Coordinates of C-alpha atoms in Angstrom, one line a residue:
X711 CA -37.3 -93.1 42.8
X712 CA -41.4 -93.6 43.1
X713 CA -42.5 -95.7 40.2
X714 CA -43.8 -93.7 37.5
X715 CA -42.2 -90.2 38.1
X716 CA -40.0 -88.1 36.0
X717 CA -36.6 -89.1 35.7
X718 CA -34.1 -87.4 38.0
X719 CA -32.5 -86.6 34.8
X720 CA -35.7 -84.8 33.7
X721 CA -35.2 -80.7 34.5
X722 CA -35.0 -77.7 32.9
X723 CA -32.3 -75.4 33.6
X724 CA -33.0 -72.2 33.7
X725 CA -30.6 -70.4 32.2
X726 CA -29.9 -68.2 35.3
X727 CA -26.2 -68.2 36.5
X728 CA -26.3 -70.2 40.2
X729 CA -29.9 -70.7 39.9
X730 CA -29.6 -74.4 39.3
X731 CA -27.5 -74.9 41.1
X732 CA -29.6 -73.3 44.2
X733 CA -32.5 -75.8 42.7
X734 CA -29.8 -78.7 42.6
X735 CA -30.2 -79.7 39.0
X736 CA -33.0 -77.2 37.6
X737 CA -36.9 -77.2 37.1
X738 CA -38.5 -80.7 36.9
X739 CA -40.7 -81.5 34.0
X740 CA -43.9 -81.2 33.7
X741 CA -44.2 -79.0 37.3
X742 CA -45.8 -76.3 38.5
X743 CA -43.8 -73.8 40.3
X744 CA -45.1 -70.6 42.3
X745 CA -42.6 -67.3 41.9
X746 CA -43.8 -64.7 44.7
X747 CA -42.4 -61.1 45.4
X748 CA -43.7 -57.5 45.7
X749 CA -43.6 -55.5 42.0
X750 CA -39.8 -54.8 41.7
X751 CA -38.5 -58.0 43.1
X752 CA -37.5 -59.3 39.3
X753 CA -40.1 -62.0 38.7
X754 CA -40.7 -61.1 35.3
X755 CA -36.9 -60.7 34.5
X756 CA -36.6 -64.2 35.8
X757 CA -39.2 -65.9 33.8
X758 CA -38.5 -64.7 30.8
X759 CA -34.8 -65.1 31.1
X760 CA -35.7 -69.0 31.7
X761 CA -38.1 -68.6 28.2
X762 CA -35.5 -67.2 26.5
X763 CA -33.2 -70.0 27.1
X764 CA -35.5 -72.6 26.2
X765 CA -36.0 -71.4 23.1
X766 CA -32.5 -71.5 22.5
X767 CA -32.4 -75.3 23.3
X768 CA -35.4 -75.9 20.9
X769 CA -38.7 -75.6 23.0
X770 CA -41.4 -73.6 23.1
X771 CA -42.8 -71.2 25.2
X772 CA -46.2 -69.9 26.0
X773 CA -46.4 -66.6 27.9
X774 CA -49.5 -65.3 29.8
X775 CA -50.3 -62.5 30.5
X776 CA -53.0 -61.0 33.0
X777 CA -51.7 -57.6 33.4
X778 CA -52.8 -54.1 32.2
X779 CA -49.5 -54.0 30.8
X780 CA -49.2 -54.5 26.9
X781 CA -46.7 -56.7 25.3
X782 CA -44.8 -54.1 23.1
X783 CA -44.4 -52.1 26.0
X784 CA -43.1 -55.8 28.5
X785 CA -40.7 -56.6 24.7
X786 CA -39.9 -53.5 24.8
X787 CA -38.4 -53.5 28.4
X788 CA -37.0 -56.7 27.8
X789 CA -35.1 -55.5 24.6
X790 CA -32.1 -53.9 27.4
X791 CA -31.3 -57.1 28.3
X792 CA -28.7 -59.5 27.0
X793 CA -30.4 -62.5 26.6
X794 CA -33.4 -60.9 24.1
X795 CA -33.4 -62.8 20.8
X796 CA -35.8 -61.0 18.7
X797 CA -35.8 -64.2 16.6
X798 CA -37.3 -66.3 19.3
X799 CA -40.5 -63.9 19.8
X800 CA -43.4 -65.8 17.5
X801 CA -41.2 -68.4 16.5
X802 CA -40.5 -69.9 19.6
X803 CA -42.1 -67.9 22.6
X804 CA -45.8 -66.9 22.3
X805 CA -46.9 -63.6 24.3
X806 CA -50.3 -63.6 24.9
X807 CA -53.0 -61.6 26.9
X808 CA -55.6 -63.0 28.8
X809 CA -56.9 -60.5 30.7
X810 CA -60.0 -59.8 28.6
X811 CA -60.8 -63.2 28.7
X812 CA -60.7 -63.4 32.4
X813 CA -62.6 -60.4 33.2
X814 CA -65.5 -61.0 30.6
X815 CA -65.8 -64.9 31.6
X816 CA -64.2 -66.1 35.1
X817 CA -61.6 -68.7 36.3
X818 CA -63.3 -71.3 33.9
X819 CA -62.6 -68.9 30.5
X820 CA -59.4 -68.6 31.3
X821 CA -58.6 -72.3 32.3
X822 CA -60.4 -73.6 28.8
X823 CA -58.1 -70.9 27.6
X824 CA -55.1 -72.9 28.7
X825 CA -55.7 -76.0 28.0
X826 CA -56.4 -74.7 24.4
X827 CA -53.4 -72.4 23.9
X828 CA -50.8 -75.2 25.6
X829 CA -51.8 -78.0 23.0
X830 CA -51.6 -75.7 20.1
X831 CA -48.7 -74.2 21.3
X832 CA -47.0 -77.7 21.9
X833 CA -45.7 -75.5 25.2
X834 CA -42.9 -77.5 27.3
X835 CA -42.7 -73.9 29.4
X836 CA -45.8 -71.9 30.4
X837 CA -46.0 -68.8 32.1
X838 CA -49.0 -67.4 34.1
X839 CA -47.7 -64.1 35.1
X840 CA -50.4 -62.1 37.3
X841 CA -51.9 -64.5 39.5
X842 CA -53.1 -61.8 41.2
X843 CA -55.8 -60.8 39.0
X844 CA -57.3 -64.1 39.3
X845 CA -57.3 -63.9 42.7
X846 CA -59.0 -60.7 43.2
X847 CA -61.6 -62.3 40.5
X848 CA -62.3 -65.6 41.8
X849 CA -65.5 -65.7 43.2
X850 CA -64.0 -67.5 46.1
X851 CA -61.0 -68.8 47.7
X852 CA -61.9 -72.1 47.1
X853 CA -62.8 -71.4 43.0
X854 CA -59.1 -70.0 43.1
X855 CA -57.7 -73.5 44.7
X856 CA -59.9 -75.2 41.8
X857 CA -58.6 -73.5 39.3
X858 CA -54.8 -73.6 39.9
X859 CA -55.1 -77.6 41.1
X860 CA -57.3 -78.1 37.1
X861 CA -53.9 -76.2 35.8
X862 CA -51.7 -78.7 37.3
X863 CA -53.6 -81.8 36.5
X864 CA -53.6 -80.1 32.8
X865 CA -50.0 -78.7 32.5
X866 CA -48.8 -82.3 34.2
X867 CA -50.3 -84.4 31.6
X868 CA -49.1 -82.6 28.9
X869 CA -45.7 -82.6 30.0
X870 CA -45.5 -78.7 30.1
X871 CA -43.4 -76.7 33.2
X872 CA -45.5 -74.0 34.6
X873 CA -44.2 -70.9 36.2
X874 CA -47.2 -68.5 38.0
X875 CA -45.9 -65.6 38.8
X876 CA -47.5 -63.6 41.8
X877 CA -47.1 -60.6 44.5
X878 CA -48.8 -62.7 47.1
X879 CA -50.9 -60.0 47.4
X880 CA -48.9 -59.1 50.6
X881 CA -50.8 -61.4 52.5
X882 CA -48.4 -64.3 53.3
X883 CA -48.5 -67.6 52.3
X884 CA -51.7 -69.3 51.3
X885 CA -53.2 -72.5 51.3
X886 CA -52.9 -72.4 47.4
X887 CA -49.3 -71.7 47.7
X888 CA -49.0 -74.9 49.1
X889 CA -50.4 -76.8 46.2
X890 CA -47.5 -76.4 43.2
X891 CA -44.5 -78.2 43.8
X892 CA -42.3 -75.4 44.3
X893 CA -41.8 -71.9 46.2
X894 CA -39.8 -69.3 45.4
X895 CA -40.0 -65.8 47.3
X896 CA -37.9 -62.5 45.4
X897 CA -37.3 -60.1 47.7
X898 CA -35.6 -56.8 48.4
X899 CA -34.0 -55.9 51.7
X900 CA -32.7 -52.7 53.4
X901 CA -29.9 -52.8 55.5
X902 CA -29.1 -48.8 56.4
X903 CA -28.8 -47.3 52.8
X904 CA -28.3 -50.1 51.3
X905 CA -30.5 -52.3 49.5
X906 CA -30.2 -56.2 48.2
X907 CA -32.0 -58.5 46.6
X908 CA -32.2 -62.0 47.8
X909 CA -34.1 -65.1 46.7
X910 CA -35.4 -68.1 49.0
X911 CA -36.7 -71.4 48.0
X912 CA -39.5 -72.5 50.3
X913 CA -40.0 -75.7 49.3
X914 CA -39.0 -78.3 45.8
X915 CA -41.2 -81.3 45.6
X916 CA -39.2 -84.2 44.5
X917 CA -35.6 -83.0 44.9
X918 CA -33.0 -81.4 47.1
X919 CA -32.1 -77.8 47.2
X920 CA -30.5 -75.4 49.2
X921 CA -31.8 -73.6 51.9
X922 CA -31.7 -70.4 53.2
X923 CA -31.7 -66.9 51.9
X924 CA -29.3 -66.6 48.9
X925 CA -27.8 -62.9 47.6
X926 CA -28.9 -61.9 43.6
X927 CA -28.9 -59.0 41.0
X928 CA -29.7 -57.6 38.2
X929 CA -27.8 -56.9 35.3
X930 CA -27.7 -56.0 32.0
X931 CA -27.6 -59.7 31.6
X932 CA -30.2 -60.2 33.7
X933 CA -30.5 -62.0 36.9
X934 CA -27.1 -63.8 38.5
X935 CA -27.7 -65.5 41.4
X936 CA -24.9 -66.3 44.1
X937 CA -26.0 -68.9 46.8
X938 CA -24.4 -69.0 50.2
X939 CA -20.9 -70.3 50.9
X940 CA -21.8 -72.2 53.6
X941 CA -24.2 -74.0 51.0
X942 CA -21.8 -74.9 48.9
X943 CA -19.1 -76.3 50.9
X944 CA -19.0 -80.3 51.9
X945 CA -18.3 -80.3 55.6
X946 CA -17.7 -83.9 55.7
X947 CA -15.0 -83.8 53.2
X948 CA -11.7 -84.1 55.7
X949 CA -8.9 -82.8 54.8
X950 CA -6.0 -84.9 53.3
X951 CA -2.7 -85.9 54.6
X952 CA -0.6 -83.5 52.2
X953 CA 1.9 -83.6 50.0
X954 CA 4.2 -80.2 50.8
X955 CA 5.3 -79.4 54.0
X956 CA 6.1 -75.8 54.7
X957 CA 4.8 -72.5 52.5
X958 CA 7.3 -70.2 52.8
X959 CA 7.3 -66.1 52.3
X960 CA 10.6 -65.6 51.0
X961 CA 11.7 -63.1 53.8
X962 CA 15.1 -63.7 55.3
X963 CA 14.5 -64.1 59.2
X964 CA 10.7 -64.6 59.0
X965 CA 11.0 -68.3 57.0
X966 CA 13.3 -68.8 59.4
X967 CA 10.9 -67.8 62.6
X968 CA 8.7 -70.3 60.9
X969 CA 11.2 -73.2 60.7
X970 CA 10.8 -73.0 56.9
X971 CA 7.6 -71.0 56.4
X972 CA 3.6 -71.9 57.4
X973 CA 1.9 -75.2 56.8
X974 CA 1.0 -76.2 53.4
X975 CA -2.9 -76.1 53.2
X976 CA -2.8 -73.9 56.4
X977 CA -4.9 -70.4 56.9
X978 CA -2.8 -67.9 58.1
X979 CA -4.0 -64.2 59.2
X980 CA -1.9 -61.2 59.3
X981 CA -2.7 -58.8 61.5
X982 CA -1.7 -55.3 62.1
X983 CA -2.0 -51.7 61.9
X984 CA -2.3 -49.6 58.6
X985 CA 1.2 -49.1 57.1
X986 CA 2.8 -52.2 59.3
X987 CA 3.7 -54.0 56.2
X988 CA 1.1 -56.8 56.0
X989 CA 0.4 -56.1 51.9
X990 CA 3.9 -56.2 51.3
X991 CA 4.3 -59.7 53.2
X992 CA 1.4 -61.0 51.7
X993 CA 2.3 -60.4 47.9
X994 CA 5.9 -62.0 49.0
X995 CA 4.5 -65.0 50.0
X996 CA 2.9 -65.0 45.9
X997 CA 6.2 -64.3 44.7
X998 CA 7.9 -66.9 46.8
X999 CA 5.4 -69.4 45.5
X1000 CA 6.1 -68.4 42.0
X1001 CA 9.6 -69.0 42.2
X1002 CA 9.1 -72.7 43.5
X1003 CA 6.3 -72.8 40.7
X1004 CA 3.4 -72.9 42.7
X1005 CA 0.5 -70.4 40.8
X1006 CA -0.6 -67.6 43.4
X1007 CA -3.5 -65.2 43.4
X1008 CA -3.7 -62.5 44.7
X1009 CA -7.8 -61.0 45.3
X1010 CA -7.2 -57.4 46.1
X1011 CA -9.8 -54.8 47.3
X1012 CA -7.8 -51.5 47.9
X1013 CA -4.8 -51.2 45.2
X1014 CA -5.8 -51.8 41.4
X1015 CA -3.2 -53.7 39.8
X1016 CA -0.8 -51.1 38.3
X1017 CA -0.2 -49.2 42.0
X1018 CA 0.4 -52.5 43.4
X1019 CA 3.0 -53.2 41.2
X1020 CA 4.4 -49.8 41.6
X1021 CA 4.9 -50.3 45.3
X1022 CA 5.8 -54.1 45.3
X1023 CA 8.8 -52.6 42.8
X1024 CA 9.3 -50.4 45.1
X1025 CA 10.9 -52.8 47.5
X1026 CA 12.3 -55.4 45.0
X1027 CA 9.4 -57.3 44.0
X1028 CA 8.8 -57.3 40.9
X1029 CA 5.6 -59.2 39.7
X1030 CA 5.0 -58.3 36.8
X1031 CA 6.9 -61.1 34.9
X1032 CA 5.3 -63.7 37.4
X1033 CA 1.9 -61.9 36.0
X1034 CA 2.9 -62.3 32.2
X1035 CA 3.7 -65.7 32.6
X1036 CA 0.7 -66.7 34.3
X1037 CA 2.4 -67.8 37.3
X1038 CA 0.6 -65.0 39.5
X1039 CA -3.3 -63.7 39.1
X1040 CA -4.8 -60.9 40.1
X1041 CA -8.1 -60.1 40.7
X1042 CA -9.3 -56.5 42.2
X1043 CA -12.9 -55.3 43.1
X1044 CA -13.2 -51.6 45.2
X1045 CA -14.1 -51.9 48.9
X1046 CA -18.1 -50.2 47.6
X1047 CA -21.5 -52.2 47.9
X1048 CA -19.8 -55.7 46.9
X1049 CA -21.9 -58.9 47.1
X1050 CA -20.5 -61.1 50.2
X1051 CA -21.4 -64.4 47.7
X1052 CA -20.9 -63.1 44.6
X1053 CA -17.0 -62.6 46.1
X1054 CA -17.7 -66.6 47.7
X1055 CA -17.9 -67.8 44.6
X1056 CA -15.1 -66.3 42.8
X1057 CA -12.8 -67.2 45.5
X1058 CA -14.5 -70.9 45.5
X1059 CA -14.3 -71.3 41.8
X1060 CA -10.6 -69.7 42.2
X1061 CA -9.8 -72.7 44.7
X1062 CA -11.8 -75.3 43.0
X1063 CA -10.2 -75.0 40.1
X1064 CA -6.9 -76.9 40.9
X1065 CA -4.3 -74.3 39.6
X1066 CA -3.9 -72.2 42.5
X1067 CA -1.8 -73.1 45.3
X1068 CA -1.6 -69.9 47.1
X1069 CA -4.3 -67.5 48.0
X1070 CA -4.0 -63.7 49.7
X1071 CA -6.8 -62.1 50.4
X1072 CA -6.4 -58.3 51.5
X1073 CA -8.5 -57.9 53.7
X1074 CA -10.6 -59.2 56.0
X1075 CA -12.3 -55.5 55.9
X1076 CA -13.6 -55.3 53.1
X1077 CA -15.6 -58.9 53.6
X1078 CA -17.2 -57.1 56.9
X1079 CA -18.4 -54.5 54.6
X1080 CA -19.8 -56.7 51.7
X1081 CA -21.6 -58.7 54.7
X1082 CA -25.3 -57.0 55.7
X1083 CA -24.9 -59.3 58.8
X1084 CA -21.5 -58.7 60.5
X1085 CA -22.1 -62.5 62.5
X1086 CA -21.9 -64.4 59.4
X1087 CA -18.5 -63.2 58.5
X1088 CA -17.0 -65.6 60.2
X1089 CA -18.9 -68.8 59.5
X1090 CA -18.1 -67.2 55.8
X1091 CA -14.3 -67.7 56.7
X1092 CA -15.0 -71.0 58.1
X1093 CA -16.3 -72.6 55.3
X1094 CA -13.8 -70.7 52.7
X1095 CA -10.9 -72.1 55.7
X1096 CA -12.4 -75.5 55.4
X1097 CA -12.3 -75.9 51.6
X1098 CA -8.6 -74.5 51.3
X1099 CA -7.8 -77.6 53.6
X1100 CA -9.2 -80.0 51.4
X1101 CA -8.2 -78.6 48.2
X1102 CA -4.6 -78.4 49.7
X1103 CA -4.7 -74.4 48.9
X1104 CA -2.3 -72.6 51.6
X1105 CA -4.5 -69.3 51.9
X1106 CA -2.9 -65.9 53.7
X1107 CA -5.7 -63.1 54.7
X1108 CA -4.9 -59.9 56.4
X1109 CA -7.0 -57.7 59.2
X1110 CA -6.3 -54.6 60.8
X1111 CA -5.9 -53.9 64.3
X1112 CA -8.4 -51.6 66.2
X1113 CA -5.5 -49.1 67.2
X1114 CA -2.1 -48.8 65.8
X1115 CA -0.5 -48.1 70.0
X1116 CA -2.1 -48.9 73.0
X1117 CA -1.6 -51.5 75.8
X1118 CA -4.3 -53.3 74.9
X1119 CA -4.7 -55.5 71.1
X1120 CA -8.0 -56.5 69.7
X1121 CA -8.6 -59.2 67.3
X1122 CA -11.2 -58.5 65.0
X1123 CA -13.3 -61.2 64.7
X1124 CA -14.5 -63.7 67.4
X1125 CA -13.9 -67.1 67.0
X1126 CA -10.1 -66.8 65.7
X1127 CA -9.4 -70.2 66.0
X1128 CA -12.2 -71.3 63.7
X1129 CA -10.5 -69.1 60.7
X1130 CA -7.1 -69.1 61.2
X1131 CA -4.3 -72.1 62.0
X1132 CA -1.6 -69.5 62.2
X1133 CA -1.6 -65.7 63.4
X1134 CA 1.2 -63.4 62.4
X1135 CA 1.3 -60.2 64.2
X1136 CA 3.1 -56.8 62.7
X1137 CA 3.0 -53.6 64.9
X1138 CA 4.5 -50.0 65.0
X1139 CA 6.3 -49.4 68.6
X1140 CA 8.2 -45.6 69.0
X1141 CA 11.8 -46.8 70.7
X1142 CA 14.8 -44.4 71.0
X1143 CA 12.3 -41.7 69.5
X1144 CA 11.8 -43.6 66.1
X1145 CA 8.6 -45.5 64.6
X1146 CA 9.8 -48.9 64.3
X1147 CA 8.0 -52.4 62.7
X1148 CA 8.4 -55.4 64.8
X1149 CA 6.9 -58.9 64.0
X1150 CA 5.7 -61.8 66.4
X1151 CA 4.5 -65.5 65.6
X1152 CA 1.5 -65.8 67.9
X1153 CA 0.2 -69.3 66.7
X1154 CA 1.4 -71.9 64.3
X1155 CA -0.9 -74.8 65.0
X1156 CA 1.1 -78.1 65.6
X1157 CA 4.5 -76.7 65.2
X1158 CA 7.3 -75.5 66.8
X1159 CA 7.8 -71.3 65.9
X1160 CA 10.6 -68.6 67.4
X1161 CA 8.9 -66.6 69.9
X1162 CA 11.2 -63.7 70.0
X1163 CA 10.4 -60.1 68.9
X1164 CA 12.0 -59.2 65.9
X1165 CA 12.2 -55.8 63.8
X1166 CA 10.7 -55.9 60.6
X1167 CA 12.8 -54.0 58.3
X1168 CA 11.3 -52.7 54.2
X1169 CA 14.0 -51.6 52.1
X1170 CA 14.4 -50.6 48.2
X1171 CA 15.9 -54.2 48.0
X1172 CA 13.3 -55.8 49.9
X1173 CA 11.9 -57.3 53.2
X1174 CA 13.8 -58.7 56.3
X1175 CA 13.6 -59.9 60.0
X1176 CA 15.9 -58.6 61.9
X1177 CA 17.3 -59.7 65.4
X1178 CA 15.2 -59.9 68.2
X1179 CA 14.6 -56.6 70.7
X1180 CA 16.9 -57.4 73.4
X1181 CA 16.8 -53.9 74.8
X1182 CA 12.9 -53.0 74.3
X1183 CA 10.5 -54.3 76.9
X1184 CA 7.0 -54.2 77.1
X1185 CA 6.5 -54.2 72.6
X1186 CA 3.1 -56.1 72.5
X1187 CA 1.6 -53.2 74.8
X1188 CA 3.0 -50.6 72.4
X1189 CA 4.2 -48.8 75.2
X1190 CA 7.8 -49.9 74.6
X1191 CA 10.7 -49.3 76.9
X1192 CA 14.3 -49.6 77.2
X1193 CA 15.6 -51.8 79.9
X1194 CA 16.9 -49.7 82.6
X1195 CA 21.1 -50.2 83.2
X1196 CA 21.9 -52.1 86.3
X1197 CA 22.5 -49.6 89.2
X1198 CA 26.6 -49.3 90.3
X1199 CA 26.8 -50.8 93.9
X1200 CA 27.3 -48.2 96.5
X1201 CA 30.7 -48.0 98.6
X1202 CA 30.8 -49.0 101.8
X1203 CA 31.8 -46.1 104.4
X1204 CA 35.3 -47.2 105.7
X1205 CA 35.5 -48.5 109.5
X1206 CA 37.4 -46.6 111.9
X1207 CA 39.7 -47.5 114.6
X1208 CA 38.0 -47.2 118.3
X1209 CA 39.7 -44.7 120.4
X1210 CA 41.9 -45.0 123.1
X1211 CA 42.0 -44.4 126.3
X1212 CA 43.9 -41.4 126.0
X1213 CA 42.1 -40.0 123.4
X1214 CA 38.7 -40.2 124.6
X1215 CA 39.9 -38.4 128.1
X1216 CA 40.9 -35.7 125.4
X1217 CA 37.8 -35.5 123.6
X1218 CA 35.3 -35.9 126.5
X1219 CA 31.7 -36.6 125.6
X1220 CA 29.7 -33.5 126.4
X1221 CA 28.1 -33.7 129.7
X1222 CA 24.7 -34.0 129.6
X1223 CA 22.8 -32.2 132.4
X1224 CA 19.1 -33.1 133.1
X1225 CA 17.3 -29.5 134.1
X1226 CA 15.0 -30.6 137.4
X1227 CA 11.4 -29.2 136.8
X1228 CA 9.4 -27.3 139.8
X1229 CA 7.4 -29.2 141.8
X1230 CA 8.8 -32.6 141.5

């Protein structure tokens, strides 16, 4: 710690869901912070959701304003939002308009006017919002530099935290940029159709925080912000010897296939076709962890609770008891325009949390489609892979095949190994001129597994492994066979006696007479 500056303990949260923790802690006392992005981007939500929760912890706020914009009409806005207490405007937070007094008297009206306004204000939280009207008034780039470094000096002293709120001017970083202690960019991407907001922090004098480009939105509540999994996660943390052995699904023939189910702590992925049977399998294993009273949940993306308990009845599962008694959770979001780290952090706070042992995720699918950058998927899985290991969480996802027949089969994703310990795969196969389900182990990582083919069988009383295919050949290529019946040997044509003497003067061989050709 350097001698003389603010305690680490010293910050200001913001108020903003996963905002401190992207800033590792909060705002530090007493500096000034720079909040860039294009009109749109959110950087007046943001500021005034931070005012409004400092007035909730007791402080007071000073708000300034050099914008066109009145303040009845910037309350008024702000009135939609959750976080609006009416009861903190005067009392607690101070809007005030100093555009007049820039235009009419420079940089050095409007800095007196700080100074002035802070100390009557007793302000621990100023906001400059519209830096860009200074800018385009400052005589020079070098009056603007003076300016914002006298506002430090000023706003440092005092002990006050100072947000300036800017566009940039769409000009890039500047060297004044580069004078507060801290960066932070809003802005709004298009991928396709689709747009999202993200937020970046540049640089945070003084303290650690995470890199990268982190996903947000806006609410009714105002701003949420969802860092990046792979922020979150400790990669150092090594996973733990364990204390279960096996996981298993509660299918007669599969545990069995298994030798008495998948590794505790283990990522396994299920992979098949549509209609193979992979949902069914998966909400098993949760109801085979219930029974031995390990808590499941269950994060599903394409059947709201009540259908998937209508079809898990439908084969003799019924979960709704294991629901009601807490002992299974479920937690469903449509496969639309889903956040890939909004769903990162419910799945890490699921894990985290130390009451779930058993995790199936369906599917793999619908994170591709919440991802704007299909190659991050699977760093995603890693890290969400990784943290199940150390937690001790066993965690089950599914993904689909690329074609339901065909010689050749496709993983999804690259990198398999990465995401998955153990690979289960479920495909259809036509044999004797019926649709059939049969069920391989591909990989259970440091164990011994059955290696047979084995028909997967869904009844009204539930799920089962058969026997293996002992008359189908060629089932991983989909192009299934019967093997052909060993051909009957051929008999041998009988020997017969040679002739004798007598007979063969009887049965002369035809005399064969050589017809002489002219000329030779």
């Amino acid at each position: 710690m350097i001698p003389g500056g603010p305690r680490e303990e010293e910050r200001l949260s913001t108020g903003i869901p996963g905002m401190d923790t992207l800033l590792c802690g909060g705002l530090r006392k007493g500096r000034m912070y720079m909040v860039l992005g294009l009109p749109g981007a959110g950087k007046t939500i943001l500021a005034n959701q931070i005012c409004f929760h400092q007035a909730a912890q007791g402080r007071r706020v000073l708000y300034l304003t050099l914008l066109a914009e009145s303040h009845t009409e910037l309350v008024s806005n702000l009135q939609t939002l959750s976080f609006f207490d009416p009861a903190c405007v005067t009392s607690s937070i101070n809007y005030l308009s100093a555009f007049s007094i820039l235009e009419q008297g420079g940089l050095d009206a409007l800095a007196e006017l700080v100074r002035k306004e802070v100390r009557a204000h007793k302000a621990s939280l100023l906001v400059l919002d519209g830096l860009l009207a200074a800018e385009e008034l400052a005589p020079s780039r070098q009056a603007l530099k003076k300016f914002i470094h006298g506002l430090q000096v000023v706003t440092s002293l005092i002990g006050c935290t100072t947000l300036v709120l800017t566009t940039g001017g769409e000009k890039g970083l500047r060297a004044e940029h580069t004078m507060v202690d801290g960066l932070m960019l809003l802005q709004q991407r298009t991928f396709g159709v689709r747009t999202l907001r993200e937020i970046s922090v540049r640089k945070f004098r003084g303290s650690d925080y995470k890199l990268g480009q982190h996903g947000f939105e806006i609410t009714s509540d105002g701003l949420t912000v969802y860092p990046r999994l792979e922020s979150l996660v400790d990669g150092h943390l090594v996973p733990g010897a364990g204390t279960r052995e096996r996981d298993a699904f509660g299918v007669a023939g599969l545990d069995k296939m298994l030798k008495g189910g998948v590794p505790a702590g283990s990522t396994t992925i299920l992979l098949g076709p549509p209609g193979s049977g992979k949902t069914l399998l998966g909400l098993s294993f949760l109801a085979e962890g219930a029974r031995r009273g390990e808590r499941g949940h269950y994060f599903a993306f394409y059947d709201a609770p009540e259908r998937m308990l209508a079809q898990a009845a439908g084969v003799g599962l019924h979960l709704q008891p294991l629901m009601e008694r807490g002992d299974l959770e479920v937690s469903f979001r449509p496969p639309t325009e889903n956040i890939l780290d909004k769903l990162g952090i419910e799945l890490l706070t699921t894990i985290r949390s130390g009451r779930v042992r058993r995790i199936f995720l369906d599917g793999y699918e619908a994170l591709r489609r919440a991802s704007t950058r299909n190659a991050r998927v699977a760093r995603f899985l890693a890290a969400l892979v990784n943290e199940c290991r150390v937690r001790e969480v066993t965690l089950l996802y599914t993904a689909e095949s690329t074609s339901a027949f065909g010689p050749e089969v496709k993983f999804p994703l690259k990198g398999i190994s990465m995401v998955a310990e153990n690979i289960l795969f479920v495909r259809l196969v036509e044999l004797h001129s019926g649709l059939h389900r049969f069920l391989a182990v591909l990989k259970v990582r440091n164990s011994d597994y059955d290696t047979s083919l084995r028909e997967l069988h869904i009844t009204g009383t539930g799920l089962r492994v058969g026997q293996p295919f002992v008359e189908g050949q060629m089932l991983m290529t989909g192009l299934a066979r019967t093997q052909a019946p060993e051909p009957t040997p051929l008999a041998k044509p009988r020997r017969t006696a040679r002739k004798s003497a007598s007979q063969k003067a009887a049965h002369p061989k035809p005399r064969q007479t050589v017809r002489k050709r002219r000329g030779t």
